[in-house]
Coordinates of C-alpha atoms in Angstrom, one line a residue:
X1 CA 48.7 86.9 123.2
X2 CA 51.7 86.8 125.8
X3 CA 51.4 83.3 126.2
X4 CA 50.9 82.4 122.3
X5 CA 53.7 80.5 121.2
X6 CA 53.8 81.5 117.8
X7 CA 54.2 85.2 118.9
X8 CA 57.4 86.9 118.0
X9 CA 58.1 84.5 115.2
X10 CA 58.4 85.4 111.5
X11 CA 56.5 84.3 109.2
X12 CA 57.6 82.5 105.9
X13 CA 57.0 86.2 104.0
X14 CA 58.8 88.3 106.5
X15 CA 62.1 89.1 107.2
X16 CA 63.7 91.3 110.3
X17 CA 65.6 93.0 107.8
X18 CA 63.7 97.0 106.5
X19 CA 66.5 97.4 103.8
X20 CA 69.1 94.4 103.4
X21 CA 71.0 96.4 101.0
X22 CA 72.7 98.8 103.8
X23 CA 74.8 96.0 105.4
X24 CA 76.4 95.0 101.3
X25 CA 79.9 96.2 100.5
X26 CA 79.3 98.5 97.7
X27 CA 76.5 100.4 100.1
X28 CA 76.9 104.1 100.4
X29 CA 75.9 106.1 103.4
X30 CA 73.7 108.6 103.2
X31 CA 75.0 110.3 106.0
X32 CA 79.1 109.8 106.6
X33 CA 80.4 110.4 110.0
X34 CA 83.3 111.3 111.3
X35 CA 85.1 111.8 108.6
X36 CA 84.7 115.4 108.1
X37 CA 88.1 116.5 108.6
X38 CA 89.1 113.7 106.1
X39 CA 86.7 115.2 103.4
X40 CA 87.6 119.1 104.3
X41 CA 91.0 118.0 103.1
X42 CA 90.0 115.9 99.8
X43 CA 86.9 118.9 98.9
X44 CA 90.5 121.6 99.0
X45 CA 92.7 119.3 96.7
X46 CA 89.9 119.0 94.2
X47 CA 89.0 122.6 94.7
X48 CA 90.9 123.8 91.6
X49 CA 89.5 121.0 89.0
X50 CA 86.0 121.8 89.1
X51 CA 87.4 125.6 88.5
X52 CA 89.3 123.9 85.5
X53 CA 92.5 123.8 86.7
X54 CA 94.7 120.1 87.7
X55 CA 93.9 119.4 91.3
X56 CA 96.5 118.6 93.8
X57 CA 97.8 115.1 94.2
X58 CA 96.9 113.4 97.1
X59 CA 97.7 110.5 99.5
X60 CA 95.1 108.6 101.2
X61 CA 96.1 106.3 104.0
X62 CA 94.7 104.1 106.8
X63 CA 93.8 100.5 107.7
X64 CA 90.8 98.5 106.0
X65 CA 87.6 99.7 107.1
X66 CA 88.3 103.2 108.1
X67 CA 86.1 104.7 105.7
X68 CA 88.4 105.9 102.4
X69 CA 86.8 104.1 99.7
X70 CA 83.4 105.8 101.1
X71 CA 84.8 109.1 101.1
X72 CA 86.1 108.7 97.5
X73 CA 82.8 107.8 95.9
X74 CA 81.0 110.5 97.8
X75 CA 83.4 113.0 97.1
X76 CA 83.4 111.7 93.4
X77 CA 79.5 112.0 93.7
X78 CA 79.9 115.6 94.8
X79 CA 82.2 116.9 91.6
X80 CA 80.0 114.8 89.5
X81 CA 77.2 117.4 90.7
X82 CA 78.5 120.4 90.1
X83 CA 80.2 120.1 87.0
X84 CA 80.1 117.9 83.9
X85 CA 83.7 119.5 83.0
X86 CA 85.5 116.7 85.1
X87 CA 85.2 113.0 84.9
X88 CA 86.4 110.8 87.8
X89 CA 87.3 108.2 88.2
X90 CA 88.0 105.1 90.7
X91 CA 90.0 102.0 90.0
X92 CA 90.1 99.2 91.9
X93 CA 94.0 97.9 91.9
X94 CA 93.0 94.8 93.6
X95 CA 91.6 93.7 90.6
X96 CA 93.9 95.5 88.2
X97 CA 97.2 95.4 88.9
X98 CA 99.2 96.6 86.5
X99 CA 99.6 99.8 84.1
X100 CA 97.8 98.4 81.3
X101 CA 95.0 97.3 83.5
X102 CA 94.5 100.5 85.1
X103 CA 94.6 102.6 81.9
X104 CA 92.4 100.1 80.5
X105 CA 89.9 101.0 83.0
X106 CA 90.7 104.7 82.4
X107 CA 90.1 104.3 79.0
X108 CA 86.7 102.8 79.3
X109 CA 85.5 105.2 81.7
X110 CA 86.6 108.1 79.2
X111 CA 85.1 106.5 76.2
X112 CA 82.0 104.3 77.6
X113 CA 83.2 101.2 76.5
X114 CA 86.0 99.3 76.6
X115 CA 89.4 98.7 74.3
X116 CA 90.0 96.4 72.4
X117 CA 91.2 93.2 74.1
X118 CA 94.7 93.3 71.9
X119 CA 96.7 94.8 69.3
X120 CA 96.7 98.2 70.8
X121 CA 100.1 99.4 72.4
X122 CA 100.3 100.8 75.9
X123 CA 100.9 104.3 74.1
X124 CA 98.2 104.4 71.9
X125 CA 95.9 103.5 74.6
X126 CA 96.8 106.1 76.7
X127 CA 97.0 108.8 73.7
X128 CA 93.5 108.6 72.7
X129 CA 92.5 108.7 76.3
X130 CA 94.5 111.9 76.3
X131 CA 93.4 113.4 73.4
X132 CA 89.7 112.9 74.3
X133 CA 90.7 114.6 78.0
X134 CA 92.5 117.3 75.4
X135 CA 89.0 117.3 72.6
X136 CA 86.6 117.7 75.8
X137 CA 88.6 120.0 77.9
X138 CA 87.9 117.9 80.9
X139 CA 89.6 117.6 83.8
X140 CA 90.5 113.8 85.1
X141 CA 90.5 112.8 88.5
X142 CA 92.0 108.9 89.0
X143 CA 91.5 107.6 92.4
X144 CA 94.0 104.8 92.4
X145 CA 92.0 102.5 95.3
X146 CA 94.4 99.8 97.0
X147 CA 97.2 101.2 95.8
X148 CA 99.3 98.8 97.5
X149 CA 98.8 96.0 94.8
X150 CA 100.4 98.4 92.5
X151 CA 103.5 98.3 94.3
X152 CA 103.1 94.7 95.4
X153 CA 103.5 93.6 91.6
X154 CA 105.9 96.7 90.6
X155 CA 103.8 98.5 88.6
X156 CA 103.1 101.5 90.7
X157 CA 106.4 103.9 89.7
X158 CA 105.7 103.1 85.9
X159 CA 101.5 103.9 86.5
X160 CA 102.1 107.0 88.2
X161 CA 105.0 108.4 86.4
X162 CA 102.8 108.3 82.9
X163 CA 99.9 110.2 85.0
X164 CA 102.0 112.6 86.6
X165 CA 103.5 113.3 83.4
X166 CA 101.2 113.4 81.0
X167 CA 100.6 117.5 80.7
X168 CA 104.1 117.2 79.2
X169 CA 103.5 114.7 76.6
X170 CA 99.6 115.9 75.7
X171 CA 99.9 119.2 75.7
X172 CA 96.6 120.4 77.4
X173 CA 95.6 117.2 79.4
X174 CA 94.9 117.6 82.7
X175 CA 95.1 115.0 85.0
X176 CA 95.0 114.6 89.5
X177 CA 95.8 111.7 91.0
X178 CA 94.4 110.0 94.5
X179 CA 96.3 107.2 95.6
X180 CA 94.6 105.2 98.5
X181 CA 96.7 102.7 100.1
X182 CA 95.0 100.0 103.1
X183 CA 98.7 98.9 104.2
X184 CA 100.1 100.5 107.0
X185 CA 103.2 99.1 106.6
X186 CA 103.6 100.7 103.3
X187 CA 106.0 104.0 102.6
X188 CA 104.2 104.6 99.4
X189 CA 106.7 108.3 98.5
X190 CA 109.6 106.0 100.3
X191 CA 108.9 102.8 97.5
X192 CA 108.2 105.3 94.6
X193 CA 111.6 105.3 91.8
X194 CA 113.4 108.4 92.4
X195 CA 111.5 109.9 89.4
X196 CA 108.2 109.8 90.7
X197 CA 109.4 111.2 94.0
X198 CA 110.8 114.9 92.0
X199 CA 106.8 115.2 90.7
X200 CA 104.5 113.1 93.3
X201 CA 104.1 115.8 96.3
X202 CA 100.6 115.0 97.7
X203 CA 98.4 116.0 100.0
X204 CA 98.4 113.6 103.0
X205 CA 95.0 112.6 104.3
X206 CA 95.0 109.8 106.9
X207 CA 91.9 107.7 108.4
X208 CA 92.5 106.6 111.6
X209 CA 90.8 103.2 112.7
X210 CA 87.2 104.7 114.7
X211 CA 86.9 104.5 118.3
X212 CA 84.1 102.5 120.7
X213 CA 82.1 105.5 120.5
X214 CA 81.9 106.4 116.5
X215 CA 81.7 102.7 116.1
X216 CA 78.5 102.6 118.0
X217 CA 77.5 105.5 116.0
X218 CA 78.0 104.4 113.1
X219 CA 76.4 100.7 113.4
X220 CA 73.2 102.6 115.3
X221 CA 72.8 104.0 111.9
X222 CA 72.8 100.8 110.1
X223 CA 70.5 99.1 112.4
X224 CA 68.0 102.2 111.8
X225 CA 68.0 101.7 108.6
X226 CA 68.7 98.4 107.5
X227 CA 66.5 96.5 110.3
X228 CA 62.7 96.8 111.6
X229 CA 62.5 98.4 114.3
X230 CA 63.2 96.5 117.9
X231 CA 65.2 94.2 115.5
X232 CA 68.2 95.0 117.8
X233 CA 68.6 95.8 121.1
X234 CA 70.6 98.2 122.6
X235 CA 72.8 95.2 124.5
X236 CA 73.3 93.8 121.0
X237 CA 74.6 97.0 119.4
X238 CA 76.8 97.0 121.9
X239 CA 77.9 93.9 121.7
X240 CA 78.6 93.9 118.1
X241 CA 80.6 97.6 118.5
X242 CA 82.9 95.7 121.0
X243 CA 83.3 92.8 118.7
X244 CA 84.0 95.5 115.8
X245 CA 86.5 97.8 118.1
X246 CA 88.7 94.2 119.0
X247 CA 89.3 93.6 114.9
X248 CA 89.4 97.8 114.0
X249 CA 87.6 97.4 110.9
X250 CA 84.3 98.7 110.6
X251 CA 83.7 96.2 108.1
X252 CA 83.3 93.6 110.4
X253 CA 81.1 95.2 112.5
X254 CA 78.5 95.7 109.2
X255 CA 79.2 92.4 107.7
X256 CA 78.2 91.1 111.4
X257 CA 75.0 92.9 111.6
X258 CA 73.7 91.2 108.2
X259 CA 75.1 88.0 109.4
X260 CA 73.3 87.6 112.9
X261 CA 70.4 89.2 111.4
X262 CA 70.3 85.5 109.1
X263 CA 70.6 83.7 112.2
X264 CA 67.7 85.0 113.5
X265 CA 65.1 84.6 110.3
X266 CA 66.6 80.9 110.4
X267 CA 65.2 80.7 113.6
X268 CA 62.4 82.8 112.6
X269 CA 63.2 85.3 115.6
X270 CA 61.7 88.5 115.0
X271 CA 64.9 89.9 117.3
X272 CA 68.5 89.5 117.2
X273 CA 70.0 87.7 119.9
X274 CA 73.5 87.7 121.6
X275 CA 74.4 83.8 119.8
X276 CA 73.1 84.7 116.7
X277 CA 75.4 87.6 117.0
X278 CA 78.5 85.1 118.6
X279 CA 77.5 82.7 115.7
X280 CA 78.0 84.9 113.0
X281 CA 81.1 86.4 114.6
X282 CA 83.4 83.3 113.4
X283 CA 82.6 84.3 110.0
X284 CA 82.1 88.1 109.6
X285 CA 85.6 88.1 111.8
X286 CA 87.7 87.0 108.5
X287 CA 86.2 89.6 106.6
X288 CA 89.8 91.2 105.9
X289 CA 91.0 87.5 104.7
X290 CA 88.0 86.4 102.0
X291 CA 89.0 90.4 100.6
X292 CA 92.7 89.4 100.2
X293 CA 92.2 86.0 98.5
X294 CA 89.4 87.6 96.2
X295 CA 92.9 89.5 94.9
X296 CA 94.6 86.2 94.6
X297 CA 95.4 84.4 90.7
X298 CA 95.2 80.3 90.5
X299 CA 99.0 80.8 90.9
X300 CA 99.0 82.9 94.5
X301 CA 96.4 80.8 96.2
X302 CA 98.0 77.4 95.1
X303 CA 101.2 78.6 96.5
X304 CA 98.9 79.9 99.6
X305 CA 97.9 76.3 100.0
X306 CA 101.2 74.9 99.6
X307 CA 101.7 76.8 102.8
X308 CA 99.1 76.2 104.5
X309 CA 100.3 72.4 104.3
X310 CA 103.8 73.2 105.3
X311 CA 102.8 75.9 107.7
X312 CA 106.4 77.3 109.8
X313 CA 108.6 75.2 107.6
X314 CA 111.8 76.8 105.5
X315 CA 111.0 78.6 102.4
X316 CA 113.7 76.2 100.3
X317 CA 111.3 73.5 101.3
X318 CA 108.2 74.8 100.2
X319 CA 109.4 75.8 97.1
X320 CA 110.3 71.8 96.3
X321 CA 106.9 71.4 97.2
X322 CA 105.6 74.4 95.1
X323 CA 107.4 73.6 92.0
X324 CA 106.5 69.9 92.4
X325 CA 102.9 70.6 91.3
X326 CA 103.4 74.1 89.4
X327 CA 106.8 73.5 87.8
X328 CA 107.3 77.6 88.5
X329 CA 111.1 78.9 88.7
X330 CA 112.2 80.4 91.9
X331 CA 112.3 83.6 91.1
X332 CA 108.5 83.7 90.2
X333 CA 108.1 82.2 93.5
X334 CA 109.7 84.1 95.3
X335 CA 107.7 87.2 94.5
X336 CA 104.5 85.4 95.1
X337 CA 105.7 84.7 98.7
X338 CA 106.9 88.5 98.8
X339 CA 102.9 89.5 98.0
X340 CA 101.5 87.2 100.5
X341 CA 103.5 88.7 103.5
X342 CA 102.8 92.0 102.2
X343 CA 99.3 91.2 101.9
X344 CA 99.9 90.0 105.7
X345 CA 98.2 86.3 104.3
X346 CA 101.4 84.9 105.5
X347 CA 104.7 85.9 108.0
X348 CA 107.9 84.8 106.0
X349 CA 110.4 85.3 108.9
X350 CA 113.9 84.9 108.5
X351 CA 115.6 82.7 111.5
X352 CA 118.9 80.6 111.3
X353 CA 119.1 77.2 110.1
X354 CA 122.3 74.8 111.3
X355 CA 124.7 74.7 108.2
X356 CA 122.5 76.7 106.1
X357 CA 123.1 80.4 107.0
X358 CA 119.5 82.4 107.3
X359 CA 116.8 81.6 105.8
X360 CA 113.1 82.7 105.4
X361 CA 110.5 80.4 107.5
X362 CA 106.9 80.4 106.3
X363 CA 103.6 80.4 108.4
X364 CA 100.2 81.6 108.3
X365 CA 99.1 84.9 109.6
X366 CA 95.5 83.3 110.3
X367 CA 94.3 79.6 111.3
X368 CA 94.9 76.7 108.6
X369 CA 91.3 75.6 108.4
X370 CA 89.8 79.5 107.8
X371 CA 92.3 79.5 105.1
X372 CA 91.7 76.4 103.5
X373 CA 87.9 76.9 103.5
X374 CA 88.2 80.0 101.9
X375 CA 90.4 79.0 99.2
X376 CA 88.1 76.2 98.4

């Protein structure tokens, strides 16, 4: 048997992988580590809705792939089994942007189905959603996930103002809020109109990035149960946890694992090696990108291009180059390029120009090519 070729090769049937579902995005862990500080805090804000009462506010922050969206859903999950007297909630503010959107949401998750697609006023909508809280005397918990977009297209003050004040306009209705931002750059109470700031006072939860050793800890898991065993070695784990530590995302590290575990059925290995690992790497590495241009309208990732073709030029010029193919005003421009940095998709720096005074240069904040495939 030692010296059959064929041994240690898959089969057309098999695959290296027990459970491919543990390495997807939407995957939740059975067991979540080192986080239990982090859910301590969120358990105590909630504390007082599942008694009936409004919960405290509170602010979740750290980097992509620290783990908040996780403990959200599981701490969602938690509530949801204790008591059917409060319904929560998680929007994803990627995807909707602005007040309507998110109250859209809201109101589909209150009623099971969604509003109509026009003719109903932003007031309305939000009435019958509080009058149903008001009917069922439910508590509602809105976790407002990537916050940040909010505030990157202006619509966070106006979104959280009508949910922190809605007790005073439904009598009755009680509603918490979680706001989860991924931008560390971000002073979400500090960008908040001054109105916000007299109700807003939430708890602070922060999620540091995880060191070498949780990292390791946390992919073992994976590996146990997404691949057969002997799938991956202990050199590879480790390998993989370095790669993950250099980038801080944990994201990486899982997205990795699925990918190098590919590489191998293609070469119908019935063990990961280290190049399927260094293979996958130049993919699973731009994780954090392909997420941000998922976010993106026609309008952001035309301009994105634009960019990409006059990479470190002045923002005057681009904009000739912009409007040439979109016809867009400057203004509207302007607060595309304002999302992008903020998104970190591109550095808009502002250096001196001879006989111009300052202005903004534009440049990538990852390589031309990774962009361009990825908007393609």
């Amino acid at each position: 048997m030692g010296d059959d070729p064929e041994e240690g090769m898959l089969s057309w049937d098999e695959s290296v992988f027990r459970d491919e579902h543990v390495f997807e995005i939407d995957y939740l862990p059975e067991t979540f580590k080192h986080r239990k500080g982090q859910m301590e805090s969120l358990t105590y804000a909630l504390r007082p809705a599942v008694r009936g009462s409004r919960p405290l506010n509170v602010m979740v922050r750290g980097p992509p792939g620290t783990g908040k969206t996780t403990a959200i859903q599981k701490l969602f999950d938690e509530v949801g089994a204790q008591t059917a007297d409060v319904r929560t909630l998680r929007v994803n503010c990627q995807v909707n942007a602005t007040r309507y959107s998110v109250f859209s949401r809201l109101f589909e998750g209150t009623f099971d189905y969604e509003p109509p697609s026009s003719g109903i006023s932003f007031k309305k909508l939000f009435g019958q959603i509080a009058d149903k809280l008001v009917e069922d005397d439910r508590v509602l918990v809105v976790a407002l996930d990537d916050v940040n977009y909010l505030f990157y297209e202006n619509e966070a003050s106006d979104t959280l103002y009508s949910l922190l004040r809605a007790h005073e306009e439904y009598p009755g209705a009680k509603i918490g809020v979680i706001v989860v931002s991924s931008d560390p750059a971000l002073d979400v109470i500090e960008e908040l109109d001054s109105r916000v700031q007299s109700v807003f006072r939430p708890e602070d939860v922060y999620f540091p990035v995880y060191d070498s050793p949780e990292i390791v800890d946390i992919l073992e898991e994976r590996v146990k149960r997404g691949f057969h065993e002997g799938v991956i070695g202990r050199e590879i784990l480790d390998y993989v946890a370095t790669l993950t530590a250099e980038t801080g995302d944990l994201r990486v590290g899982i997205d990795l694992l699925h990918r190098a575990g590919l590489n191998a059925e293609m070469r119908a290995s019935r063990t990961v090696e280290r190049q399927d690992v260094t293979e996958a790497y130049d993919k699973s590495k731009y994780i954090s990108l392909s997420q941000s241009l998922s976010g993106l309208n026609d309008t952001e990732r035309r301009l994105l291009e634009v960019i990409a073709h006059h990479d470190g030029e002045q923002a005057g010029d681009v904009y000739d180059a912009f409007h040439d193919e979109t016809n867009l005003g400057y203004t509207r421009y302007s607060e595309i390029v304002n999302k992008l940095d903020q998104l970190g998709l591109i550095n808009a720096d502002y250096t001196s120009v001879d006989g111009r005074g300052r202005s903004r240069s534009l440049s990538l904040s990852y390589e031309k090519d990774a962009v361009l495939n990825r908007l393609d």
